[in-house]
mmCIF file of C-alpha atoms (C1' of nucleotides) and ligand atoms in Angstrom:
data_model
loop_
_atom_site.group_PDB
_atom_site.id
_atom_site.type_symbol
_atom_site.label_atom_id
_atom_site.label_comp_id
_atom_site.label_asym_id
_atom_site.label_seq_id
_atom_site.Cartn_x
_atom_site.Cartn_y
_atom_site.Cartn_z
ATOM 1 C CA MET A 1 -23.026 -0.756 14.592
ATOM 2 C CA SER A 2 -23.583 -2.792 11.807
ATOM 3 C CA ILE A 3 -20.276 -4.544 9.630
ATOM 4 C CA ASP A 4 -20.435 -2.492 6.351
ATOM 5 C CA THR A 5 -19.512 1.256 8.173
ATOM 6 C CA ALA A 6 -16.814 -1.074 9.779
ATOM 7 C CA PRO A 7 -14.094 1.233 9.801
ATOM 8 C CA PRO A 8 -10.578 0.746 8.287
ATOM 9 C CA THR A 9 -8.349 -1.494 10.352
ATOM 10 C CA PRO A 10 -4.775 -2.472 9.578
ATOM 11 C CA THR A 11 -5.555 -6.012 8.733
ATOM 12 C CA PRO A 12 -8.595 -5.193 6.363
ATOM 13 C CA HIS A 13 -10.387 -8.837 6.664
ATOM 14 C CA ALA A 14 -10.006 -8.924 10.179
ATOM 15 C CA ARG A 15 -12.669 -10.646 11.007
ATOM 16 C CA HIS A 16 -10.506 -13.196 12.397
ATOM 17 C CA ASP A 17 -8.355 -14.332 15.258
ATOM 18 C CA HIS A 18 -5.182 -12.877 13.926
ATOM 19 C CA ALA A 19 -3.210 -13.937 17.173
ATOM 20 C CA HIS A 20 -4.023 -17.176 16.230
ATOM 21 C CA CYS A 21 -3.153 -17.150 12.884
ATOM 22 C CA VAL A 22 0.584 -16.048 14.082
ATOM 23 C CA ALA A 23 0.578 -18.839 16.703
ATOM 24 C CA ASP A 24 -0.344 -21.051 14.147
ATOM 25 C CA ALA A 25 2.631 -20.215 11.805
ATOM 26 C CA LEU A 26 5.137 -20.040 14.706
ATOM 27 C CA ALA A 27 4.188 -23.721 15.647
ATOM 28 C CA ARG A 28 4.179 -25.099 12.521
ATOM 29 C CA ALA A 29 7.611 -23.358 11.456
ATOM 30 C CA ASP A 30 8.754 -24.979 15.110
ATOM 31 C CA ALA A 31 7.561 -28.271 13.800
ATOM 32 C CA LEU A 32 8.660 -28.664 10.469
ATOM 33 C CA CYS A 33 12.001 -26.931 11.109
ATOM 34 C CA ALA A 34 12.787 -29.440 13.846
ATOM 35 C CA GLN A 35 11.450 -32.111 11.630
ATOM 36 C CA ARG A 36 14.092 -31.031 8.993
ATOM 37 C CA GLY A 37 16.509 -30.656 11.595
ATOM 38 C CA ALA A 38 16.615 -26.835 10.630
ATOM 39 C CA ARG A 39 17.669 -24.315 12.953
ATOM 40 C CA LEU A 40 14.928 -22.221 13.646
ATOM 41 C CA THR A 41 16.604 -20.153 15.909
ATOM 42 C CA THR A 42 15.683 -16.496 18.058
ATOM 43 C CA LEU A 43 16.047 -14.093 15.419
ATOM 44 C CA ARG A 44 14.805 -15.902 12.272
ATOM 45 C CA ARG A 45 11.834 -16.944 14.755
ATOM 46 C CA ARG A 46 11.400 -13.207 15.983
ATOM 47 C CA VAL A 47 11.701 -12.223 12.132
ATOM 48 C CA LEU A 48 8.964 -15.009 10.979
ATOM 49 C CA GLU A 49 6.759 -13.375 13.684
ATOM 50 C CA LEU A 50 7.399 -10.156 12.117
ATOM 51 C CA VAL A 51 6.514 -10.879 8.729
ATOM 52 C CA TRP A 52 3.558 -12.606 10.000
ATOM 53 C CA SER A 53 2.202 -9.134 12.217
ATOM 54 C CA SER A 54 -0.109 -8.920 9.161
ATOM 55 C CA HIS A 55 -0.740 -10.192 5.645
ATOM 56 C CA ARG A 56 0.145 -7.857 3.953
ATOM 57 C CA PRO A 57 3.642 -8.203 2.469
ATOM 58 C CA ARG A 58 6.395 -6.260 4.482
ATOM 59 C CA GLY A 59 9.575 -4.879 3.272
ATOM 60 C CA ALA A 60 12.763 -6.055 4.976
ATOM 61 C CA TYR A 61 13.579 -2.399 6.254
ATOM 62 C CA ALA A 62 10.058 -2.627 7.910
ATOM 63 C CA ILE A 63 10.363 -5.815 9.450
ATOM 64 C CA LEU A 64 14.670 -4.428 10.258
ATOM 65 C CA GLU A 65 12.709 -1.264 11.886
ATOM 66 C CA ASP A 66 10.534 -3.205 13.910
ATOM 67 C CA LEU A 67 13.186 -5.476 14.992
ATOM 68 C CA SER A 68 15.356 -2.417 16.080
ATOM 69 C CA GLN A 69 12.734 -0.930 17.833
ATOM 70 C CA GLN A 70 11.960 -3.760 19.972
ATOM 71 C CA ASP A 71 15.486 -3.630 21.225
ATOM 72 C CA GLY A 72 16.084 -0.221 21.699
ATOM 73 C CA LYS A 73 19.702 -0.931 19.938
ATOM 74 C CA SER A 74 19.958 -0.467 15.444
ATOM 75 C CA THR A 75 20.369 -3.973 14.019
ATOM 76 C CA ALA A 76 22.262 -4.138 10.248
ATOM 77 C CA PRO A 77 20.087 -5.181 7.486
ATOM 78 C CA LEU A 78 21.910 -8.001 6.630
ATOM 79 C CA THR A 79 20.542 -9.370 9.818
ATOM 80 C CA VAL A 80 17.450 -9.470 8.614
ATOM 81 C CA TYR A 81 18.176 -10.409 5.139
ATOM 82 C CA ARG A 82 19.952 -13.532 6.343
ATOM 83 C CA ALA A 83 16.891 -14.442 8.154
ATOM 84 C CA LEU A 84 14.769 -13.949 5.536
ATOM 85 C CA GLU A 85 16.932 -15.586 2.932
ATOM 86 C CA PHE A 86 16.477 -18.984 5.405
ATOM 87 C CA LEU A 87 12.498 -18.562 5.893
ATOM 88 C CA VAL A 88 12.226 -18.152 1.789
ATOM 89 C CA GLU A 89 14.687 -21.524 1.488
ATOM 90 C CA GLN A 90 12.357 -23.494 4.265
ATOM 91 C CA GLY A 91 9.475 -22.266 2.381
ATOM 92 C CA LEU A 92 7.935 -20.277 5.602
ATOM 93 C CA VAL A 93 7.584 -16.985 3.737
ATOM 94 C CA HIS A 94 7.026 -15.954 0.066
ATOM 95 C CA ARG A 95 9.002 -13.238 -1.532
ATOM 96 C CA ILE A 96 6.282 -10.836 -3.432
ATOM 97 C CA GLU A 97 8.530 -10.149 -6.499
ATOM 98 C CA SER A 98 6.690 -7.407 -7.565
ATOM 99 C CA LEU A 99 6.304 -5.869 -4.345
ATOM 100 C CA ASN A 100 9.984 -6.399 -2.958
ATOM 101 C CA ALA A 101 8.272 -7.520 0.238
ATOM 102 C CA TYR A 102 8.089 -10.569 2.106
ATOM 103 C CA VAL A 103 5.294 -12.546 3.238
ATOM 104 C CA GLY A 104 4.287 -15.270 5.510
ATOM 105 C CA CYS A 105 3.076 -18.893 3.674
ATOM 106 C CA ALA A 106 0.250 -20.037 4.295
ATOM 107 C CA SER A 107 0.379 -23.443 4.184
ATOM 108 C CA PRO A 108 4.477 -24.175 4.292
ATOM 109 C CA GLY A 109 5.380 -27.901 4.131
ATOM 110 C CA ALA A 110 3.229 -28.126 1.214
ATOM 111 C CA SER A 111 4.660 -28.250 -1.638
ATOM 112 C CA HIS A 112 3.254 -25.169 -3.766
ATOM 113 C CA SER A 113 4.804 -22.626 -6.050
ATOM 114 C CA GLY A 114 3.318 -19.498 -4.764
ATOM 115 C CA GLN A 115 0.548 -17.836 -6.109
ATOM 116 C CA PHE A 116 -0.317 -14.570 -5.150
ATOM 117 C CA LEU A 117 -3.924 -11.933 -5.083
ATOM 118 C CA VAL A 118 -2.222 -8.543 -4.112
ATOM 119 C CA CYS A 119 -5.147 -6.020 -3.674
ATOM 120 C CA GLU A 120 -3.508 -2.292 -4.514
ATOM 121 C CA GLY A 121 -6.439 -1.248 -2.318
ATOM 122 C CA CYS A 122 -5.471 -2.686 0.969
ATOM 123 C CA GLY A 123 -2.195 -4.173 0.259
ATOM 124 C CA ASP A 124 -3.244 -7.509 1.222
ATOM 125 C CA ALA A 125 -1.585 -10.591 -0.598
ATOM 126 C CA ALA A 126 -4.054 -13.590 -0.517
ATOM 127 C CA GLU A 127 -1.995 -16.799 -1.239
ATOM 128 C CA ILE A 128 -3.711 -19.582 -3.217
ATOM 129 C CA ASP A 129 -2.570 -22.714 -4.198
ATOM 130 C CA ASP A 130 -4.952 -23.143 -7.784
ATOM 131 C CA SER A 131 -4.016 -26.543 -9.941
ATOM 132 C CA SER A 132 -5.208 -25.233 -12.950
ATOM 133 C CA ILE A 133 -2.895 -22.406 -12.651
ATOM 134 C CA ARG A 134 0.215 -25.100 -11.717
ATOM 135 C CA THR A 135 -0.963 -27.553 -14.621
ATOM 136 C CA ALA A 136 -1.606 -24.541 -17.479
ATOM 137 C CA ILE A 137 1.748 -23.220 -16.805
ATOM 138 C CA GLU A 138 3.528 -26.296 -16.715
ATOM 139 C CA SER A 139 1.507 -27.346 -20.207
ATOM 140 C CA ALA A 140 2.605 -24.070 -21.841
ATOM 141 C CA ALA A 141 6.263 -24.400 -20.633
ATOM 142 C CA ILE A 142 6.324 -28.203 -21.607
ATOM 143 C CA ALA A 143 5.439 -27.281 -24.946
ATOM 144 C CA ARG A 144 8.060 -25.132 -25.236
ATOM 145 C CA GLY A 145 10.827 -27.647 -24.077
ATOM 146 C CA PHE A 146 11.048 -25.077 -20.907
ATOM 147 C CA ARG A 147 11.910 -27.064 -17.516
ATOM 148 C CA VAL A 148 10.131 -25.283 -14.852
ATOM 149 C CA GLN A 149 11.715 -24.789 -11.726
ATOM 150 C CA ARG A 150 10.001 -21.993 -10.080
ATOM 151 C CA PRO A 151 7.063 -20.383 -11.517
ATOM 152 C CA THR A 152 6.031 -16.789 -9.930
ATOM 153 C CA VAL A 153 2.159 -15.552 -10.343
ATOM 154 C CA GLU A 154 1.126 -12.010 -8.663
ATOM 155 C CA VAL A 155 -1.930 -10.818 -9.615
ATOM 156 C CA ARG A 156 -2.699 -6.901 -8.623
ATOM 157 C CA GLY A 157 -5.663 -5.970 -8.281
ATOM 158 C CA VAL A 158 -8.544 -5.657 -6.181
ATOM 159 C CA CYS A 159 -9.920 -7.815 -3.419
ATOM 160 C CA LYS A 160 -13.727 -8.114 -2.508
ATOM 161 C CA ASP A 161 -13.563 -6.386 0.107
ATOM 162 C CA CYS A 162 -12.063 -3.338 -1.442
ATOM 163 C CA GLN A 163 -14.225 -3.663 -3.806
ATOM 164 C CA GLU A 164 -17.593 -3.717 -1.841
ATOM 165 C CA LYS A 165 -16.090 -0.545 -0.042
ATOM 166 C CA HIS A 166 -15.050 1.541 -3.598
ATOM 167 C CA PRO A 167 -18.263 0.313 -5.526
ATOM 168 C CA MET B 1 20.630 -14.739 -10.856
ATOM 169 C CA SER B 2 22.893 -12.408 -12.864
ATOM 170 C CA ILE B 3 21.103 -10.278 -15.283
ATOM 171 C CA ASP B 4 22.549 -9.037 -18.565
ATOM 172 C CA THR B 5 25.877 -7.002 -17.605
ATOM 173 C CA ALA B 6 27.290 -8.942 -20.209
ATOM 174 C CA PRO B 7 28.271 -6.145 -24.231
ATOM 175 C CA PRO B 8 24.966 -6.407 -25.990
ATOM 176 C CA THR B 9 25.106 -9.296 -27.870
ATOM 177 C CA PRO B 10 22.388 -10.951 -29.618
ATOM 178 C CA THR B 11 21.127 -14.072 -27.618
ATOM 179 C CA PRO B 12 23.697 -16.583 -27.302
ATOM 180 C CA HIS B 13 21.581 -19.317 -28.725
ATOM 181 C CA ALA B 14 19.638 -17.648 -31.706
ATOM 182 C CA ARG B 15 20.369 -18.531 -34.858
ATOM 183 C CA HIS B 16 18.432 -15.331 -35.890
ATOM 184 C CA ASP B 17 18.087 -12.251 -37.641
ATOM 185 C CA HIS B 18 18.205 -10.339 -34.900
ATOM 186 C CA ALA B 19 18.932 -6.770 -36.923
ATOM 187 C CA HIS B 20 15.332 -7.849 -38.111
ATOM 188 C CA CYS B 21 14.010 -8.338 -34.295
ATOM 189 C CA VAL B 22 14.985 -4.513 -34.237
ATOM 190 C CA ALA B 23 14.259 -3.179 -36.906
ATOM 191 C CA ASP B 24 10.901 -4.399 -36.486
ATOM 192 C CA ALA B 25 10.599 -3.832 -33.148
ATOM 193 C CA LEU B 26 11.005 -0.126 -34.114
ATOM 194 C CA ALA B 27 8.737 0.388 -36.778
ATOM 195 C CA ARG B 28 5.697 -1.191 -34.974
ATOM 196 C CA ALA B 29 6.336 1.217 -32.186
ATOM 197 C CA ASP B 30 6.720 3.917 -34.601
ATOM 198 C CA ALA B 31 3.635 2.357 -36.155
ATOM 199 C CA LEU B 32 1.568 1.935 -32.659
ATOM 200 C CA CYS B 33 2.857 5.276 -31.176
ATOM 201 C CA ALA B 34 1.958 7.310 -34.488
ATOM 202 C CA GLN B 35 -2.005 6.109 -34.367
ATOM 203 C CA ARG B 36 -2.009 6.432 -30.925
ATOM 204 C CA GLY B 37 -0.836 9.829 -30.740
ATOM 205 C CA ALA B 38 1.528 9.252 -28.410
ATOM 206 C CA ARG B 39 5.327 10.927 -29.009
ATOM 207 C CA LEU B 40 7.906 7.902 -29.458
ATOM 208 C CA THR B 41 10.491 10.767 -28.993
ATOM 209 C CA THR B 42 14.333 10.277 -29.889
ATOM 210 C CA LEU B 43 15.127 9.628 -26.541
ATOM 211 C CA ARG B 44 13.013 7.197 -26.201
ATOM 212 C CA ARG B 45 13.465 5.196 -29.505
ATOM 213 C CA ARG B 46 16.983 5.008 -28.441
ATOM 214 C CA VAL B 47 16.298 3.449 -24.653
ATOM 215 C CA LEU B 48 13.517 0.928 -26.712
ATOM 216 C CA GLU B 49 16.365 -0.190 -29.011
ATOM 217 C CA LEU B 50 18.693 -0.442 -26.088
ATOM 218 C CA VAL B 51 16.101 -2.708 -24.665
ATOM 219 C CA TRP B 52 15.959 -4.934 -28.124
ATOM 220 C CA SER B 53 19.631 -5.326 -28.178
ATOM 221 C CA SER B 54 19.366 -8.257 -26.930
ATOM 222 C CA HIS B 55 16.432 -10.928 -26.044
ATOM 223 C CA ARG B 56 17.469 -10.795 -22.226
ATOM 224 C CA PRO B 57 15.589 -8.520 -19.946
ATOM 225 C CA ARG B 58 18.544 -5.695 -19.136
ATOM 226 C CA GLY B 59 18.600 -3.591 -16.279
ATOM 227 C CA ALA B 60 17.902 0.239 -16.310
ATOM 228 C CA TYR B 61 21.389 1.046 -14.963
ATOM 229 C CA ALA B 62 22.824 -1.526 -18.392
ATOM 230 C CA ILE B 63 20.710 0.672 -20.735
ATOM 231 C CA LEU B 64 22.070 3.578 -18.874
ATOM 232 C CA GLU B 65 25.458 2.529 -19.696
ATOM 233 C CA ASP B 66 24.828 1.904 -23.008
ATOM 234 C CA LEU B 67 23.328 5.327 -23.800
ATOM 235 C CA SER B 68 26.035 7.340 -21.896
ATOM 236 C CA GLN B 69 28.992 5.603 -23.811
ATOM 237 C CA GLN B 70 26.932 6.164 -26.692
ATOM 238 C CA ASP B 71 26.865 9.737 -26.047
ATOM 239 C CA GLY B 72 30.419 10.196 -24.455
ATOM 240 C CA LYS B 73 28.799 12.111 -21.628
ATOM 241 C CA SER B 74 27.190 10.593 -18.477
ATOM 242 C CA THR B 75 23.212 10.393 -18.282
ATOM 243 C CA ALA B 76 21.170 10.637 -14.904
ATOM 244 C CA PRO B 77 19.417 7.111 -14.080
ATOM 245 C CA LEU B 78 15.831 9.134 -14.234
ATOM 246 C CA THR B 79 16.070 9.774 -18.032
ATOM 247 C CA VAL B 80 16.269 5.923 -18.441
ATOM 248 C CA TYR B 81 13.398 5.352 -16.329
ATOM 249 C CA ARG B 82 11.508 7.640 -17.423
ATOM 250 C CA ALA B 83 11.825 6.362 -20.808
ATOM 251 C CA LEU B 84 11.054 3.085 -19.824
ATOM 252 C CA GLU B 85 8.549 4.260 -17.869
ATOM 253 C CA PHE B 86 6.846 5.915 -21.242
ATOM 254 C CA LEU B 87 7.642 2.095 -23.196
ATOM 255 C CA VAL B 88 6.256 0.082 -20.536
ATOM 256 C CA GLU B 89 2.959 2.750 -20.242
ATOM 257 C CA GLN B 90 2.679 1.876 -24.104
ATOM 258 C CA GLY B 91 3.147 -1.558 -23.949
ATOM 259 C CA LEU B 92 6.713 -1.614 -25.799
ATOM 260 C CA VAL B 93 8.173 -3.246 -23.132
ATOM 261 C CA HIS B 94 7.653 -5.343 -20.227
ATOM 262 C CA ARG B 95 9.202 -5.157 -17.061
ATOM 263 C CA ILE B 96 10.513 -8.232 -15.388
ATOM 264 C CA GLU B 97 9.472 -7.808 -11.808
ATOM 265 C CA SER B 98 11.758 -10.865 -10.264
ATOM 266 C CA LEU B 99 15.016 -9.445 -11.955
ATOM 267 C CA ASN B 100 14.145 -5.423 -12.054
ATOM 268 C CA ALA B 101 14.820 -5.671 -15.715
ATOM 269 C CA TYR B 102 13.302 -4.852 -18.591
ATOM 270 C CA VAL B 103 12.594 -7.130 -22.489
ATOM 271 C CA GLY B 104 10.997 -5.689 -25.237
ATOM 272 C CA CYS B 105 7.543 -6.738 -25.819
ATOM 273 C CA ALA B 106 6.738 -9.784 -28.484
ATOM 274 C CA SER B 107 3.539 -8.308 -30.055
ATOM 275 C CA PRO B 108 2.590 -4.937 -28.728
ATOM 276 C CA GLY B 109 -0.697 -3.846 -29.863
ATOM 277 C CA ALA B 110 -2.071 -7.132 -28.667
ATOM 278 C CA SER B 111 -3.631 -7.119 -25.370
ATOM 279 C CA HIS B 112 -1.726 -9.708 -23.267
ATOM 280 C CA SER B 113 -0.464 -9.704 -19.847
ATOM 281 C CA GLY B 114 2.864 -10.477 -19.805
ATOM 282 C CA GLN B 115 4.474 -14.380 -19.377
ATOM 283 C CA PHE B 116 7.709 -15.229 -19.288
ATOM 284 C CA LEU B 117 9.624 -18.357 -19.315
ATOM 285 C CA VAL B 118 12.943 -17.072 -17.838
ATOM 286 C CA CYS B 119 16.420 -19.359 -18.305
ATOM 287 C CA GLU B 120 18.638 -19.648 -15.878
ATOM 288 C CA GLY B 121 20.916 -20.604 -18.125
ATOM 289 C CA CYS B 122 21.585 -17.965 -20.587
ATOM 290 C CA GLY B 123 18.853 -15.175 -19.248
ATOM 291 C CA ASP B 124 16.487 -15.451 -22.007
ATOM 292 C CA ALA B 125 12.913 -14.033 -21.172
ATOM 293 C CA ALA B 126 10.675 -16.048 -23.845
ATOM 294 C CA GLU B 127 7.427 -13.989 -24.017
ATOM 295 C CA ILE B 128 4.388 -16.378 -23.985
ATOM 296 C CA ASP B 129 0.887 -15.348 -24.493
ATOM 297 C CA ASP B 130 -0.826 -18.797 -22.965
ATOM 298 C CA SER B 131 -4.662 -18.523 -22.943
ATOM 299 C CA SER B 132 -5.240 -21.629 -20.508
ATOM 300 C CA ILE B 133 -2.490 -19.848 -18.051
ATOM 301 C CA ARG B 134 -4.396 -16.292 -18.391
ATOM 302 C CA THR B 135 -8.401 -18.182 -17.852
ATOM 303 C CA ALA B 136 -6.975 -20.110 -14.639
ATOM 304 C CA ILE B 137 -5.809 -16.839 -12.788
ATOM 305 C CA GLU B 138 -9.011 -15.378 -14.243
ATOM 306 C CA SER B 139 -11.069 -18.022 -12.648
ATOM 307 C CA ALA B 140 -9.252 -18.365 -9.522
ATOM 308 C CA ALA B 141 -9.502 -14.967 -8.982
ATOM 309 C CA ILE B 142 -13.397 -14.651 -9.870
ATOM 310 C CA ALA B 143 -14.069 -17.289 -7.595
ATOM 311 C CA ARG B 144 -12.220 -15.219 -4.531
ATOM 312 C CA GLY B 145 -14.184 -12.435 -6.033
ATOM 313 C CA PHE B 146 -11.164 -10.788 -7.000
ATOM 314 C CA ARG B 147 -10.849 -7.953 -9.750
ATOM 315 C CA VAL B 148 -8.050 -8.522 -11.752
ATOM 316 C CA GLN B 149 -5.918 -5.668 -13.389
ATOM 317 C CA ARG B 150 -2.390 -6.781 -13.855
ATOM 318 C CA PRO B 151 -1.398 -10.640 -13.830
ATOM 319 C CA THR B 152 2.201 -11.375 -13.382
ATOM 320 C CA VAL B 153 3.430 -14.792 -14.670
ATOM 321 C CA GLU B 154 7.616 -15.203 -14.578
ATOM 322 C CA VAL B 155 8.752 -18.354 -14.289
ATOM 323 C CA ARG B 156 11.852 -19.537 -13.767
ATOM 324 C CA GLY B 157 13.758 -22.511 -15.237
ATOM 325 C CA VAL B 158 15.707 -23.747 -17.851
ATOM 326 C CA CYS B 159 15.121 -23.271 -21.487
ATOM 327 C CA LYS B 160 15.421 -25.820 -24.218
ATOM 328 C CA ASP B 161 18.490 -25.125 -25.700
ATOM 329 C CA CYS B 162 20.440 -24.883 -22.543
ATOM 330 C CA GLN B 163 18.812 -27.901 -21.326
ATOM 331 C CA GLU B 164 20.855 -29.509 -24.555
ATOM 332 C CA LYS B 165 23.844 -28.129 -23.674
ATOM 333 C CA HIS B 166 23.983 -29.336 -20.276
ATOM 334 C CA PRO B 167 22.868 -32.773 -19.962
ATOM 335 C "C1'" DC C 1 4.466 34.790 -31.834
ATOM 336 C "C1'" DT C 2 3.136 33.171 -27.645
ATOM 337 C "C1'" DC C 3 1.381 30.522 -24.268
ATOM 338 C "C1'" DA C 4 0.879 25.714 -22.556
ATOM 339 C "C1'" DT C 5 1.921 21.609 -22.382
ATOM 340 C "C1'" DG C 6 4.722 17.748 -21.697
ATOM 341 C "C1'" DA C 7 9.885 15.739 -22.434
ATOM 342 C "C1'" DT C 8 14.462 16.127 -20.599
ATOM 343 C "C1'" DG C 9 18.165 17.790 -17.818
ATOM 344 C "C1'" DT C 10 20.014 18.456 -12.870
ATOM 345 C "C1'" DT C 11 21.216 17.516 -8.384
ATOM 346 C "C1'" DA C 12 20.330 15.142 -4.437
ATOM 347 C "C1'" DT C 13 18.398 11.914 -1.750
ATOM 348 C "C1'" DT C 14 16.130 7.237 -0.695
ATOM 349 C "C1'" DT C 15 15.137 2.593 -0.903
ATOM 350 C "C1'" DT C 16 16.586 -2.118 -1.632
ATOM 351 C "C1'" DA C 17 20.747 -5.932 -1.485
ATOM 352 C "C1'" DT C 18 24.671 -7.251 -0.685
ATOM 353 C "C1'" DA C 19 30.630 -8.261 0.466
ATOM 354 C "C1'" DA C 20 34.013 -8.652 3.117
ATOM 355 C "C1'" DC C 21 35.820 -10.066 7.441
ATOM 356 C "C1'" DA C 22 35.193 -10.568 12.536
ATOM 357 C "C1'" DT C 23 33.429 -12.740 15.988
ATOM 358 C "C1'" DC C 24 29.824 -16.036 18.748
ATOM 359 C "C1'" DT C 25 27.787 -20.115 19.269
ATOM 360 C "C1'" DC C 26 26.291 -24.336 18.949
ATOM 361 C "C1'" DT C 27 27.381 -29.502 18.113
ATOM 362 C "C1'" DG C 28 29.790 -33.783 17.971
ATOM 363 C "C1'" DC C 29 33.869 -35.930 19.295
ATOM 364 C "C1'" DG C 30 38.180 -37.513 21.775
ATOM 365 C "C1'" DC D 1 35.460 -32.187 30.106
ATOM 366 C "C1'" DG D 2 37.739 -29.596 26.183
ATOM 367 C "C1'" DC D 3 38.078 -28.540 21.792
ATOM 368 C "C1'" DA D 4 37.416 -28.337 16.810
ATOM 369 C "C1'" DG D 5 34.434 -26.955 12.717
ATOM 370 C "C1'" DA D 6 30.553 -25.770 11.085
ATOM 371 C "C1'" DG D 7 26.909 -22.435 11.263
ATOM 372 C "C1'" DA D 8 24.922 -18.169 12.602
ATOM 373 C "C1'" DT D 9 25.586 -13.355 13.983
ATOM 374 C "C1'" DG D 10 27.752 -8.976 14.219
ATOM 375 C "C1'" DT D 11 29.903 -4.753 12.081
ATOM 376 C "C1'" DT D 12 31.258 -1.774 8.370
ATOM 377 C "C1'" DA D 13 31.030 -0.608 4.013
ATOM 378 C "C1'" DT D 14 29.240 -0.380 -0.651
ATOM 379 C "C1'" DA D 15 26.591 -1.127 -4.314
ATOM 380 C "C1'" DA D 16 21.979 -1.110 -7.177
ATOM 381 C "C1'" DA D 17 17.797 -0.043 -7.857
ATOM 382 C "C1'" DA D 18 14.595 4.264 -7.976
ATOM 383 C "C1'" DT D 19 12.338 8.100 -6.847
ATOM 384 C "C1'" DA D 20 12.182 13.554 -5.686
ATOM 385 C "C1'" DA D 21 11.857 18.774 -6.476
ATOM 386 C "C1'" DC D 22 12.978 21.902 -9.200
ATOM 387 C "C1'" DA D 23 15.196 24.093 -13.626
ATOM 388 C "C1'" DT D 24 15.079 24.079 -18.718
ATOM 389 C "C1'" DC D 25 13.664 22.877 -23.017
ATOM 390 C "C1'" DA D 26 11.161 21.923 -27.353
ATOM 391 C "C1'" DT D 27 6.894 21.194 -29.794
ATOM 392 C "C1'" DG D 28 2.308 21.855 -31.365
ATOM 393 C "C1'" DA D 29 -2.454 24.501 -30.866
ATOM 394 C "C1'" DG D 30 -4.346 28.387 -31.312
HETATM 395 ZN ZN1 ZN E 201 -4.361 -13.240 10.209
HETATM 396 ZN ZN1 ZN E 202 3.161 -20.668 0.327
HETATM 397 ZN ZN1 ZN E 203 16.000 -11.436 -31.845
HETATM 398 ZN ZN1 ZN E 204 4.288 -8.389 -24.628
#
DNA sequence: CTCATGATGTTATTTTATAACATCTCTGCG
DNA sequence: CGCAGAGATGTTATAAAATAACATCATGAG
């Protein structure tokens, strides 16, 4: 069976060891939080793991359902929102504004602004950290006397794999 | 961050003839829609005018309230959402994803992607159309085989005037 | 005029997010 | 240890944003 005819999978670009992605993300989170004295509690760690369950942005309520299902009892939205708030503050998770959803950060610890290529086909959100974009935004802002605090770049379009599937 | 819930006062620091802004925007909208055969109905035109009541992004429900108050009777959310949908499609209004709010387009008709400098201080959203940003995004996408459909750039920070007020 | 199309009205519901307050749990300190 | 205080979580209720499904109205081509 050739790669070209591979069936649709939850993670479309699934030619990778995703379990490794998750384990890696959790390990980095542990290290970062320990280093900072931030408390990555069991709950927060579980939420982080659920955010990382795919490379697609996931809604707070989707995570909530996972959590409830795992525990057999229903959890309150606030529980998830508070955990997400912590994770975003720590730079472990990014919020995709145009989707009201959350996705694991590809390189936490590094200072970066969050730039995403969001595919309409598969829903994947690929995080990039392009210095040209960063500096272009900074320059444009400076030219107008605007002090940048948090740049948001979310590019909708179609990823490489999805283009090949629907030519 | 709070979006514009205050009464529709023109921009806080703007020493400009805002009535002219609005009239101008409406005139251009009339012309564009006429040219395209799109129907800028009374309702849609009124919503456009309300979006333009300031240079701050306004939420759909804020506009809804204005509309209801003007008419003395309550209007349904869908009424506003449908009008906004039309206005966004026609490029007369942009949606600011990170605020769930809408703002009038500074240069409708021109093809542009929507780049905004959103001030945390005054709530103003200044629309820019910076070619460096545009090309930087396009290049970064091309390098990854990603086909861009709709780039979104929303930069949070503090505008010039607000920096001067709070030094 | 008549019909087809698109626009608006109406009612109900879904999805996303937060408020207010109670309880628990960890940690540092006497 | 035992206790105080801060931070984390639980609980209940509500707010805010968006959409669904279906009915009616308005407009313009033929
Ligand atoms: Zn992975
Ligand atoms: Zn990141
Ligand atoms: Zn103005
Ligand atoms: Zn514009």
